[in-house]
Coordinates of C-alpha atoms and ligand atoms in Angstrom, one line a residue:
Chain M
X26 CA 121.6 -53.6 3.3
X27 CA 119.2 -51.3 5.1
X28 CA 118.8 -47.7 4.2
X29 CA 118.9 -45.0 6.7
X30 CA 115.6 -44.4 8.2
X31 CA 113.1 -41.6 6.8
X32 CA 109.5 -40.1 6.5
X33 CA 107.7 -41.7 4.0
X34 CA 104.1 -39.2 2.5
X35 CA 102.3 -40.7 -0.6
X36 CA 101.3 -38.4 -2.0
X37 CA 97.8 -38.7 -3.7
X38 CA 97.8 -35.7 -6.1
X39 CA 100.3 -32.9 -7.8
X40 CA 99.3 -30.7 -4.7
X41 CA 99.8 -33.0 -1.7
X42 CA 102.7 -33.6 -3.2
X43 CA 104.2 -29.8 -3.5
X44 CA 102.6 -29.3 0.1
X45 CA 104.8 -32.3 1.4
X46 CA 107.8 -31.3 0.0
X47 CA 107.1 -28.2 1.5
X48 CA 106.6 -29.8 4.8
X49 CA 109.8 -32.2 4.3
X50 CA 111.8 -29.7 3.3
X51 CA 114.6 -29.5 0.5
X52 CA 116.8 -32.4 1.1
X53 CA 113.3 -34.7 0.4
X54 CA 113.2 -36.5 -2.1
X55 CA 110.4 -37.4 -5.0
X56 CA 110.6 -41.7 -5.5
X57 CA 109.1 -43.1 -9.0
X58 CA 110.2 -46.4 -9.5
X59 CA 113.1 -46.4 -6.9
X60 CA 115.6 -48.5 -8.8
X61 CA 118.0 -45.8 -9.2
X62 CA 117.4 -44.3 -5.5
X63 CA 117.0 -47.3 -3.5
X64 CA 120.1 -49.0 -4.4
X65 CA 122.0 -45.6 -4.1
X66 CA 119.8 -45.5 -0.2
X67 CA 121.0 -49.2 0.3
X68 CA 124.4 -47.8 -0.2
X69 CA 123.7 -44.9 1.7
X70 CA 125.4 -42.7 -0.7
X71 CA 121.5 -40.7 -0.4
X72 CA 120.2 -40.5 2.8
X73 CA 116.8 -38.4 1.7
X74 CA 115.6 -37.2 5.2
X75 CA 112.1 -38.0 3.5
X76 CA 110.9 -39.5 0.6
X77 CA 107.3 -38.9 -1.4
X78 CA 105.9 -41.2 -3.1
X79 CA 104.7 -40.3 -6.3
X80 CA 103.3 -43.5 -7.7
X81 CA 99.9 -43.3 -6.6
X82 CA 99.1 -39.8 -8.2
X83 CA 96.8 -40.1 -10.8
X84 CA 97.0 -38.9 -14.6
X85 CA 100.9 -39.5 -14.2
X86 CA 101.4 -42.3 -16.5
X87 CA 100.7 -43.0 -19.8
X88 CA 101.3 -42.7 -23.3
X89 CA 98.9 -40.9 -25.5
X90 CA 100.0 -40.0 -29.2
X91 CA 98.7 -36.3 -30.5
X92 CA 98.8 -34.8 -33.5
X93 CA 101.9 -32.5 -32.5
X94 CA 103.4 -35.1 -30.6
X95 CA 104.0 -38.4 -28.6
X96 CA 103.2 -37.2 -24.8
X97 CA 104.2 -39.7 -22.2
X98 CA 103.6 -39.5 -18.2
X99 CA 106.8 -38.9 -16.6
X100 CA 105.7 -42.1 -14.1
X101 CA 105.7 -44.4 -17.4
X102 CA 107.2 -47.6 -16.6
X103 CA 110.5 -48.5 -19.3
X104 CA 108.0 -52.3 -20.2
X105 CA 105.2 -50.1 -21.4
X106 CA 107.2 -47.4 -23.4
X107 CA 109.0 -50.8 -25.0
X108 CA 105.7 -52.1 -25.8
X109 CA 103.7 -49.6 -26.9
X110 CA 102.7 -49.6 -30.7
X111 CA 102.4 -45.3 -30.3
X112 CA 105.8 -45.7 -29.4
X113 CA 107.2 -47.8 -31.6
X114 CA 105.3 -46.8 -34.9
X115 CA 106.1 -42.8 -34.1
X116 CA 110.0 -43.7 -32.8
X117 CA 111.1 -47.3 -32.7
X118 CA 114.7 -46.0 -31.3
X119 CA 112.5 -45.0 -27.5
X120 CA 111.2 -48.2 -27.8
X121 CA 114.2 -50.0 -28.0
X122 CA 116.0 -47.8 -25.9
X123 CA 113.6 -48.8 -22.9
X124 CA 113.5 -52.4 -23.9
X125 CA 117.2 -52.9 -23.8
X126 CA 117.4 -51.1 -19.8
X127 CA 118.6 -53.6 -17.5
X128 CA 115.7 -56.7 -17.2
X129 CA 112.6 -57.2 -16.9
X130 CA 112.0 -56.5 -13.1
X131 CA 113.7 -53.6 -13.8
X132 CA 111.9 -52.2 -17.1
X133 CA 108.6 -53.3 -15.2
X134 CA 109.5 -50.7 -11.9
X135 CA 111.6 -47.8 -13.0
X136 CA 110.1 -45.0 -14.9
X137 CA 110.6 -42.5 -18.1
X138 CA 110.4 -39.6 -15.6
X139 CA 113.3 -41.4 -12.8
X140 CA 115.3 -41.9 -15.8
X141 CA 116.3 -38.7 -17.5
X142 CA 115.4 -36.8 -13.9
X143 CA 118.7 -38.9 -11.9
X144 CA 120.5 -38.5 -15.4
X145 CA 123.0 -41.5 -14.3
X146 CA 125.8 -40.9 -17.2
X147 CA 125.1 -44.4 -18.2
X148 CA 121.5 -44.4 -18.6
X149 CA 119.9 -44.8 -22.0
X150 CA 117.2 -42.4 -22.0
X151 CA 118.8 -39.1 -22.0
X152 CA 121.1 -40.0 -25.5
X153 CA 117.6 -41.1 -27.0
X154 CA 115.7 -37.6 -25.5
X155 CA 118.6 -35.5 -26.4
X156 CA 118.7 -37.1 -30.0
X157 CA 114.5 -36.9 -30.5
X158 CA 114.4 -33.3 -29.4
X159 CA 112.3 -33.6 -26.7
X160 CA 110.5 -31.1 -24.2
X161 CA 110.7 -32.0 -20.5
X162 CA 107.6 -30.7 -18.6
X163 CA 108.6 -30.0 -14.9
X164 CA 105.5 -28.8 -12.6
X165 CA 106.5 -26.5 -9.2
X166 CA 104.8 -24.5 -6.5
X167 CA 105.4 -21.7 -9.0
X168 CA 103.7 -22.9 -12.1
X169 CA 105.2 -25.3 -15.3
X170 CA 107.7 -25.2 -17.5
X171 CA 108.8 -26.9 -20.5
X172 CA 112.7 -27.3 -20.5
X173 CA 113.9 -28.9 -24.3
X174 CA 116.3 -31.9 -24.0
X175 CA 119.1 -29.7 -24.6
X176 CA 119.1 -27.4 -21.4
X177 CA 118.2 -30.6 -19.0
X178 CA 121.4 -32.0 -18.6
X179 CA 123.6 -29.6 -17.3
X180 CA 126.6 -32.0 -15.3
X181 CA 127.0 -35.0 -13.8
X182 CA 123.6 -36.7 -11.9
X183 CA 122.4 -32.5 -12.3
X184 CA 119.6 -31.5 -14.2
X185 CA 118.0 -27.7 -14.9
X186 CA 114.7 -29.6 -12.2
X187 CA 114.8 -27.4 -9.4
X188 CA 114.2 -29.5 -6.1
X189 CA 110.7 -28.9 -5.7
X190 CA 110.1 -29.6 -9.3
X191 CA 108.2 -32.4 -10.4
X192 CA 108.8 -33.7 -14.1
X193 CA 105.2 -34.5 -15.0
X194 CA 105.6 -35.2 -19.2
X195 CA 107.8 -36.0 -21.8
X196 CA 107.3 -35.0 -25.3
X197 CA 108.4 -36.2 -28.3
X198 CA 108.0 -34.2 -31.7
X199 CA 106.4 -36.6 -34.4
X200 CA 108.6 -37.1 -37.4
X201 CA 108.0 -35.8 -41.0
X202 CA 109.5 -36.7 -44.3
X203 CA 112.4 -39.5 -45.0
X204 CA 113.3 -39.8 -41.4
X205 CA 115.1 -43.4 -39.7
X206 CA 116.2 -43.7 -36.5
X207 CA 118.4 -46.4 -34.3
X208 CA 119.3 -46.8 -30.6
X209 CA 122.3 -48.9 -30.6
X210 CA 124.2 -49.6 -27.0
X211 CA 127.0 -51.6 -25.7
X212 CA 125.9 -52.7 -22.4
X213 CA 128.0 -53.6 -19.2
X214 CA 127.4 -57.3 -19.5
X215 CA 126.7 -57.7 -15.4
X216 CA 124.1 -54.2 -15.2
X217 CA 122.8 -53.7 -18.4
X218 CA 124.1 -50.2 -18.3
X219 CA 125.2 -48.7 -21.2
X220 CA 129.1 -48.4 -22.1
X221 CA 128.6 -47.0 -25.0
X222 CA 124.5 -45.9 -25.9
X223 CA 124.4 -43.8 -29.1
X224 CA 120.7 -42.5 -30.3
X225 CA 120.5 -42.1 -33.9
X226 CA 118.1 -39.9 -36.2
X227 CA 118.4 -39.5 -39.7
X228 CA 116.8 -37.6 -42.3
X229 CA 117.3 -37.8 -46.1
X230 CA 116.0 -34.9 -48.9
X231 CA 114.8 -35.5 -52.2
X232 CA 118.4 -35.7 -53.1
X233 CA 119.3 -38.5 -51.5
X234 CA 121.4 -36.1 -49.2
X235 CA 121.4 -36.2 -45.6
X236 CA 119.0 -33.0 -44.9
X237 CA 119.3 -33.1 -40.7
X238 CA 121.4 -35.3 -38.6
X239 CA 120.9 -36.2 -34.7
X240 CA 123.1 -38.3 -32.6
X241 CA 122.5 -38.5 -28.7
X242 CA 125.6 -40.4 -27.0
X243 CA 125.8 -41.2 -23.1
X244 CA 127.9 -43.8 -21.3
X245 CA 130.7 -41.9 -22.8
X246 CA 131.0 -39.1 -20.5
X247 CA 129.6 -37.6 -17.2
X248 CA 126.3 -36.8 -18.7
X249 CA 125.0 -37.7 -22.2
X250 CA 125.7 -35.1 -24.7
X251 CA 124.8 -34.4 -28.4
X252 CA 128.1 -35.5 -30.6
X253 CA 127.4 -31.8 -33.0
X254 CA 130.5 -32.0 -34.6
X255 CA 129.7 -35.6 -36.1
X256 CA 126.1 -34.4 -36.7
X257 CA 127.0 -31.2 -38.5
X258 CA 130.0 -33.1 -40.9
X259 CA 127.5 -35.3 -41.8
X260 CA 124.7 -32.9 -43.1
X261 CA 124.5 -32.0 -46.9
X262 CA 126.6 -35.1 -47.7
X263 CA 125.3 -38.6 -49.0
X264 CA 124.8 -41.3 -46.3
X265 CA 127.9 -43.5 -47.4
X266 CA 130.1 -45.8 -45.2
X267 CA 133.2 -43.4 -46.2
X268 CA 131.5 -40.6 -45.2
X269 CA 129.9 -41.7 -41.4
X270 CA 132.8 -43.3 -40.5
X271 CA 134.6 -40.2 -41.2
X272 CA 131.9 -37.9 -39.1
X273 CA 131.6 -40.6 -36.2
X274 CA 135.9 -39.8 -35.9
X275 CA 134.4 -36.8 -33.7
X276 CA 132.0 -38.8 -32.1
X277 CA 133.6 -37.5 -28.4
X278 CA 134.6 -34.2 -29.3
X279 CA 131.9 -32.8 -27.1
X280 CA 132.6 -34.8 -24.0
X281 CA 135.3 -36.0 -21.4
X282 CA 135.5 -39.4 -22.3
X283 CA 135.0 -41.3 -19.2
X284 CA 137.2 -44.3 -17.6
X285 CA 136.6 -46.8 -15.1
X286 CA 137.5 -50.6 -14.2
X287 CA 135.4 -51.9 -17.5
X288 CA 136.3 -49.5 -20.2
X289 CA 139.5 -47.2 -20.4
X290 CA 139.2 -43.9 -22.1
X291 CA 140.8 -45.4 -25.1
X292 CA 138.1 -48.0 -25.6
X293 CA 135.6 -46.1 -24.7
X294 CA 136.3 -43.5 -27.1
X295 CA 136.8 -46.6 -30.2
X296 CA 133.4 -47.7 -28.8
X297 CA 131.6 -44.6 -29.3
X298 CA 132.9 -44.3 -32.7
X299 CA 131.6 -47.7 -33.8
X300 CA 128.6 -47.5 -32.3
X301 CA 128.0 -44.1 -33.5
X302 CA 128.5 -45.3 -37.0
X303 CA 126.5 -48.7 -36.0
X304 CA 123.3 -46.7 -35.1
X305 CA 123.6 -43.9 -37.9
X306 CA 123.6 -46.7 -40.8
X307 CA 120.6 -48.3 -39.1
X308 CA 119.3 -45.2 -38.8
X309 CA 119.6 -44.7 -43.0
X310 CA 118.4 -48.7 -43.3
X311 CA 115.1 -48.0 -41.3
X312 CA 114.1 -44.7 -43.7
X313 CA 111.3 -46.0 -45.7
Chain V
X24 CA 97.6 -37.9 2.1
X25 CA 99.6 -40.6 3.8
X26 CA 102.5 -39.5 6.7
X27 CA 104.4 -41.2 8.4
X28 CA 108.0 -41.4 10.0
X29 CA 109.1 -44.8 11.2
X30 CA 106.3 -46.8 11.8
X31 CA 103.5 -47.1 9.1
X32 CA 101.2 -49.8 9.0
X33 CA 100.9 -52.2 5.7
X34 CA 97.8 -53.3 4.6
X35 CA 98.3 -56.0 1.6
X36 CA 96.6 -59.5 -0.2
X37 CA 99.4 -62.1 -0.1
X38 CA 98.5 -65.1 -1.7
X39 CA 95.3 -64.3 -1.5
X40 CA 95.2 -63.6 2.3
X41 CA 94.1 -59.8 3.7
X42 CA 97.2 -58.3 6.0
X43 CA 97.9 -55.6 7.9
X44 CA 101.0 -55.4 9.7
X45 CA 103.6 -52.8 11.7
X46 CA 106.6 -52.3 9.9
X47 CA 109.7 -49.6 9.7
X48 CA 109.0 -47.2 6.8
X49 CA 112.5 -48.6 5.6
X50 CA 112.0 -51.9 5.5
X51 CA 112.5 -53.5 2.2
X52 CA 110.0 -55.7 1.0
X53 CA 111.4 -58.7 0.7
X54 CA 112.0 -58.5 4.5
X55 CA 109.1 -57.5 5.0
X56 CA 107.6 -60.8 3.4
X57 CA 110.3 -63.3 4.8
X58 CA 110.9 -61.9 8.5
X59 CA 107.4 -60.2 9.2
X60 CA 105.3 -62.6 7.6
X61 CA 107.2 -65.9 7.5
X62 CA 107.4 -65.9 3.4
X63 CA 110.9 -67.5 3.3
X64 CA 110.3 -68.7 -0.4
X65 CA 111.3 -65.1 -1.1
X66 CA 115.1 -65.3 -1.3
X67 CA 117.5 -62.6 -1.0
X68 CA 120.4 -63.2 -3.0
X69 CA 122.3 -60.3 -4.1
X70 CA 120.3 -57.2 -2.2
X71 CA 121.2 -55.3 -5.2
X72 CA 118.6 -55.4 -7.6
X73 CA 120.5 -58.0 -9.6
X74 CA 120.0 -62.2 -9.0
X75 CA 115.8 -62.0 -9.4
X76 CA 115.8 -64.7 -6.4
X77 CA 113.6 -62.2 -4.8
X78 CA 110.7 -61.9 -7.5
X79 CA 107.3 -61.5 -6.8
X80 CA 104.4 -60.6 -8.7
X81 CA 102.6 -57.1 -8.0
X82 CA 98.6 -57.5 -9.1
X83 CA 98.6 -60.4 -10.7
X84 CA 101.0 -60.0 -13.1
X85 CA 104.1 -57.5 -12.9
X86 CA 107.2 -58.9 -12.0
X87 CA 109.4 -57.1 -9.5
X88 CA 112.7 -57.5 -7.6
X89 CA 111.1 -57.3 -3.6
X90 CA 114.5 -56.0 -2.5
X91 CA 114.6 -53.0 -4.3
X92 CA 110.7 -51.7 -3.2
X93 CA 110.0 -50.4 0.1
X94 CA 107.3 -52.3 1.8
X95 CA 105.0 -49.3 2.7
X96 CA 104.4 -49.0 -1.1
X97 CA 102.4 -51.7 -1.4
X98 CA 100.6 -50.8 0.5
X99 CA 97.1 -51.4 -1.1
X100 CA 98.1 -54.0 -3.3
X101 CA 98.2 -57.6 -4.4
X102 CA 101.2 -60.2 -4.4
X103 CA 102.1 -63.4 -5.4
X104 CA 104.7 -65.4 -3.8
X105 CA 106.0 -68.9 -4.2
X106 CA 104.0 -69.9 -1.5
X107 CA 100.9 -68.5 -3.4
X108 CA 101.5 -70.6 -6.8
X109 CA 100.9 -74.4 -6.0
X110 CA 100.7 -76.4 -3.1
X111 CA 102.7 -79.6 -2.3
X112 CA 100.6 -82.7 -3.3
X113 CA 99.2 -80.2 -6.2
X114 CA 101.9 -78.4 -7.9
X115 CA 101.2 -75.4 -10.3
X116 CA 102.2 -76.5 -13.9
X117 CA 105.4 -74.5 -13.7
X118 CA 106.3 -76.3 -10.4
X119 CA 105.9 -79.2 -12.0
X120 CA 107.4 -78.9 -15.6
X121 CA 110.6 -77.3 -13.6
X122 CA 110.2 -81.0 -11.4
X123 CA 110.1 -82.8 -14.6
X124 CA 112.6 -80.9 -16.1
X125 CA 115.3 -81.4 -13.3
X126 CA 114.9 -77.5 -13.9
X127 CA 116.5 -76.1 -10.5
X128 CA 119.7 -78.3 -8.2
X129 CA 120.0 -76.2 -5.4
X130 CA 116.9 -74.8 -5.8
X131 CA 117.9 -71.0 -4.7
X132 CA 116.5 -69.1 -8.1
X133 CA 113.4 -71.2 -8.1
X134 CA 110.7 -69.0 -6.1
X135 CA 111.7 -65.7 -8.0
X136 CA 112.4 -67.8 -11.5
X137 CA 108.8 -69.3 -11.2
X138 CA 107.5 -66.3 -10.2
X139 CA 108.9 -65.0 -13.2
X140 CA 108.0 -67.6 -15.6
X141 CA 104.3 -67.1 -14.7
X142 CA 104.7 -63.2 -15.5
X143 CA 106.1 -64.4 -18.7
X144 CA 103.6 -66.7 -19.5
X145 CA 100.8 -64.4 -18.8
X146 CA 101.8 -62.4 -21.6
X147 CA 103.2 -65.1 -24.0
X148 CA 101.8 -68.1 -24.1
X149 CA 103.9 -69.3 -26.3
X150 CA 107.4 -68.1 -26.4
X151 CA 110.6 -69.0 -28.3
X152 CA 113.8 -69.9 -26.2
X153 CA 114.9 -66.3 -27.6
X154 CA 112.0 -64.9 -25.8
X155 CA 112.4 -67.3 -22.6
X156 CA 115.9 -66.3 -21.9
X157 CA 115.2 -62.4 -22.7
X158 CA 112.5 -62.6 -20.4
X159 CA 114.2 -64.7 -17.5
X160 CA 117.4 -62.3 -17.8
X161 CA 116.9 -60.3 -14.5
X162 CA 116.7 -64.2 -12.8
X163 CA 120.3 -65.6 -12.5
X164 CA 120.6 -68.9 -11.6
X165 CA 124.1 -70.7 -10.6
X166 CA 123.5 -74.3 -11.0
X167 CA 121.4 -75.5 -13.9
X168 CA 123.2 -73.6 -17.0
X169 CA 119.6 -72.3 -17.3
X170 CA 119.1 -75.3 -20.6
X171 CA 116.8 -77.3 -18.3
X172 CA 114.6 -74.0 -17.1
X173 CA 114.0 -73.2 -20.6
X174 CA 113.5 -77.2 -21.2
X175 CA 110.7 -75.9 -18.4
X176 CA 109.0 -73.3 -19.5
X177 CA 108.1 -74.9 -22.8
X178 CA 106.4 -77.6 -20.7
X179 CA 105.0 -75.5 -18.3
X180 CA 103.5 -73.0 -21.7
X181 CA 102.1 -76.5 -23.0
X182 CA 100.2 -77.5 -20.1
X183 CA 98.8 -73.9 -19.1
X184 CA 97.8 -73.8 -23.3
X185 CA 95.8 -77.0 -23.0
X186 CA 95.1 -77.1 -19.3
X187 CA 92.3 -80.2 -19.9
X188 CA 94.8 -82.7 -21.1
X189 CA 96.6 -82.6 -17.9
X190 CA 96.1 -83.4 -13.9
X191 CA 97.8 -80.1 -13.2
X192 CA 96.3 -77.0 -11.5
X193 CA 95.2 -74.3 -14.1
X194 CA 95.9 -70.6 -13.0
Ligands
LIG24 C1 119.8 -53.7 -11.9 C2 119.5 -52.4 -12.6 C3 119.8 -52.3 -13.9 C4 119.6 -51.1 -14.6 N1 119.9 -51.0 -15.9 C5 119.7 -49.8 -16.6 C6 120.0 -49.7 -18.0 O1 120.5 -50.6 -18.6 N2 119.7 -48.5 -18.5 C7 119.2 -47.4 -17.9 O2 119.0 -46.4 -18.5 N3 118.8 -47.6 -16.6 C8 119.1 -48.7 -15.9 N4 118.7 -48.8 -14.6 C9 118.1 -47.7 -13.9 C10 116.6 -47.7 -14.1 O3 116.2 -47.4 -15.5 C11 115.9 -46.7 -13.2 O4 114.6 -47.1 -13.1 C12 115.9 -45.3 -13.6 O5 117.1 -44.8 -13.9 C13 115.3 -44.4 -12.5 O6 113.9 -44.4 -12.6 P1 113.0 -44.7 -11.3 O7 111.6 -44.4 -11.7 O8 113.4 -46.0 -10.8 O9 113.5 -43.4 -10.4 P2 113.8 -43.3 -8.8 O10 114.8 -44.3 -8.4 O11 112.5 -43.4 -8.1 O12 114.3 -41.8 -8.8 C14 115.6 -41.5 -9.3 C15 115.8 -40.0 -9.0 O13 114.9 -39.2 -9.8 C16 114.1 -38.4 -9.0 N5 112.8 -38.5 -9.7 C17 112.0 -39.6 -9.9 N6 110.9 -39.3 -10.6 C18 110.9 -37.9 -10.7 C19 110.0 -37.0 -11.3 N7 108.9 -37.4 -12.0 N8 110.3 -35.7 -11.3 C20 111.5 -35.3 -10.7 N9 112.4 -36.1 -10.1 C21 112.1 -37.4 -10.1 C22 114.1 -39.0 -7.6 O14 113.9 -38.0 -6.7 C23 115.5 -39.6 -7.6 O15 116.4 -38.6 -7.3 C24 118.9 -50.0 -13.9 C25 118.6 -50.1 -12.6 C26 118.8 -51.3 -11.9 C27 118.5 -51.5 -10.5
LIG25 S1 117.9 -60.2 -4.0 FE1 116.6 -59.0 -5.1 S2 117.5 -59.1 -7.0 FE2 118.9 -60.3 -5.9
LIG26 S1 119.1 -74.0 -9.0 FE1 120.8 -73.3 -7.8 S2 120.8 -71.2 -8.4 FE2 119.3 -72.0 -9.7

């Protein structure tokens, strides 16, 4: 399969990068690892008149953990996310979120940044950003911005990035007090893909109650969504079976529920609820 | 910064070997290695990011489906491909635990599976058959009911562990 052709800048810094999008023009497009572009170019379902490269710009990548968070570069490939000890001492759920995407070719290439940016609505790492509260930096020829998890997905492959925007960062809040959390997915058994991902974060006060509840869920509709209804029946109670598998009932209540030739609506609506009451007991489990 | 539209030139260590060569901006890498350069141990199986047939290793040690990178971006860089690992009177240890192991029948998978298995290796040295098969999951193969290529990569993690004790190339 052989894309449509193209101009192809790599782009060595932030700023050649702006300038050649400025010179490509709007229909260009930024490439990170390209397994979510490329295919869809193979396809020619995107034919980018141009595509910058943005692998080779330094200061990009990485994953540094700061006292008011756990910053990663938006070019952060899914293998090192899934092995970093930052990650998985601060939130175990990202790590194995990333570690369950597709293989290991795959987690080696595509990035953090590629991820949430082409928001496929079966991707894993928008449920687990949504769930963790995270801030999206986005850089333009106009200055940055930090956009929280909950204003980036706005429809169906859309984000709140504007088309010269670059997302640059990913920030994670650090947890405090009795906190657990669990990424649990059902994935399409050819892809990897999630069915059915649900991100879980719980948090327990002195009395035993839950004090805050989170629960990111994608795979389920057109773009991943937080399931606020569950989250909201859940809070002040105690972390029972009785009670989550009551909450998780609503567990689509914010979304469309989704079908295609794997998973009718009905199923996919039973599989959210399961899973959401899969990861929110693992989520209890993991509080120390 | 780098422009180009259509034709960019590729400059890249293969196996070792400095190259620059001509190619379409859209060319996919794996085509780039088996039609521009003559690498036809990289397969192409399913063009979709999928089979793993067309694995090679970026640097020295990532892993990566060749159909599903253009070959201007590696531009730069080093890769390993089959044709890189072992040679045929002295086979690489994988090349010849897989031989031992009656680890491949038609053979298809084995380039990228190899290729694969030394990426796993490099940072395992000893895994479990859990942590074979999780790691060889982007690499589908159609013949061997993959028993035998995990039969394999225990040898091949033996003899790259204790490379003295046998005739076998080291890495
Ligand atoms: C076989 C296969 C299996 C997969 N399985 C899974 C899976 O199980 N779970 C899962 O979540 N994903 C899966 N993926 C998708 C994979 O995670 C992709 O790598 C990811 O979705 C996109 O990241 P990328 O770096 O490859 O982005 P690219 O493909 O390079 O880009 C995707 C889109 O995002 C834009 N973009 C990229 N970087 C930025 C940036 N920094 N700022 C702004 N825009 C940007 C691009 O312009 C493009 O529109 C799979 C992919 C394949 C090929
Ligand atoms: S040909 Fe590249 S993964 Fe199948
Ligand atoms: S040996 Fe035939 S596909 Fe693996």
């Amino acid at each position: 399969m052989i894309p449509a052709a193209f101009d192809y800048y790599r782009a060595k810094s932030i700023q050649e990068a702006f300038f050649a999008k400025q010179q490509a023009g709007a229909d260009a497009k930024w490439i990170a690892g390209g397994h979510s572009l490329l295919p869809m170019m193979k396809l020619r379902l995107a034919t980018p008149p141009a595509l910058i490269d943005i692998n080779e710009i330094d200061g990009l990548s990485g994953i540094r953990l700061q006292a008011d968070g756990l910053v990663i570069g938006a070019l952060t490939h899914h293998a090192e996310i899934a092995h970093s000890e930052e990650v998985v001492r601060t939130w175990p759920l990202l790590a194995q979120a990333a570690g369950l995407i597709g293989d290991r070719q795959v987690r080696n290439r595509g990035t953090i940044g590629g991820n949430l940016a082409h928001a496929d609505p079966a991707s894993d790492l928008p449920a687990v950003a949504l769930a963790l509260e995270a801030t999206l930096v986005a850089e333009g020829p106009s200055g940055r911005r930090e956009i929280p998890a909950s204003e980036f997905f706005v429809g169906p492959m859309t984000t709140a990035l504007s088309d010269d925007e670059l997302l640059t960062q990913v920030r994670f809040p650090v947890p405090s007090g009795k906190v657990g959390s669990f990424y649990c997915k059902y994935p399409h058994p050819a892809s990897g893909y999630a069915v059915v991902g649900v991100a879980a974060v719980a948090q327990l006060g002195p009395d035993g109650k839950f004090q805050a509840v989170r629960v990111g869920v994608t795979g389920v509709g057109m773009w991943a969504y937080r399931a606020e209804t569950t989250e909201k029946e859940l809070v002040g109670k105690l972390p029972t079976q009785e009670n989550i598998a009551s909450a998780a009932q609503h567990a689509v209540d914010e979304t469309d529920v989704s079908q295609d030739l794997f998973a009718s609506e009905q199923y996919r609506t039973h599989l959210a609820a399961l899973y959401t009451v899969k990861a929110l007991q693992a989520a209890v489990q993991a509080i120390q | 910064m780098a422009v180009s539209s259509t034709q960019v030139s590729v400059h890249v260590k293969i196996n070792g070997q400095e190259i620059t060569k001509e190619c379409e901006v859209r060319t996919l890498l794996a085509y780039f290695l088996r039609e521009q350069l003559g690498l036809t141990g990289v397969h192409v199986g399913c063009d979709t990011t999928s089979c793993g047939a067309c694995t090679v290793l970026l640097d020295g040690k990532t892993a990566i489906k060749s159909c599903t990178v253009f070959a201007p971006q590696v531009d730069g860089h080093e890769l390993l491909t089959v044709e890189g690992l072992g040679e045929a009177d002295h086979l690489h240890p994988i090349q010849q635990a897989f031989w031992d192991c009656h680890a491949l029948q038609c053979g298809y998978c084995t380039p990228g599976m190899e290729l694969a298995v030394l990426a796993l290796l490099q940072r395992n040295p000893n895994p479990t058959d859990e942590e074979i098969r999780f790691g060889l999951s982007g690499n589908l193969c159609r013949c061997t009911g993959y028993k035998n290529i995990v039969k394999a990569v225990h040898q091949a993690a033996e003899i790259m562990n204790h490379p003295s004790t046998s005739q076998s190339v080291t890495l």
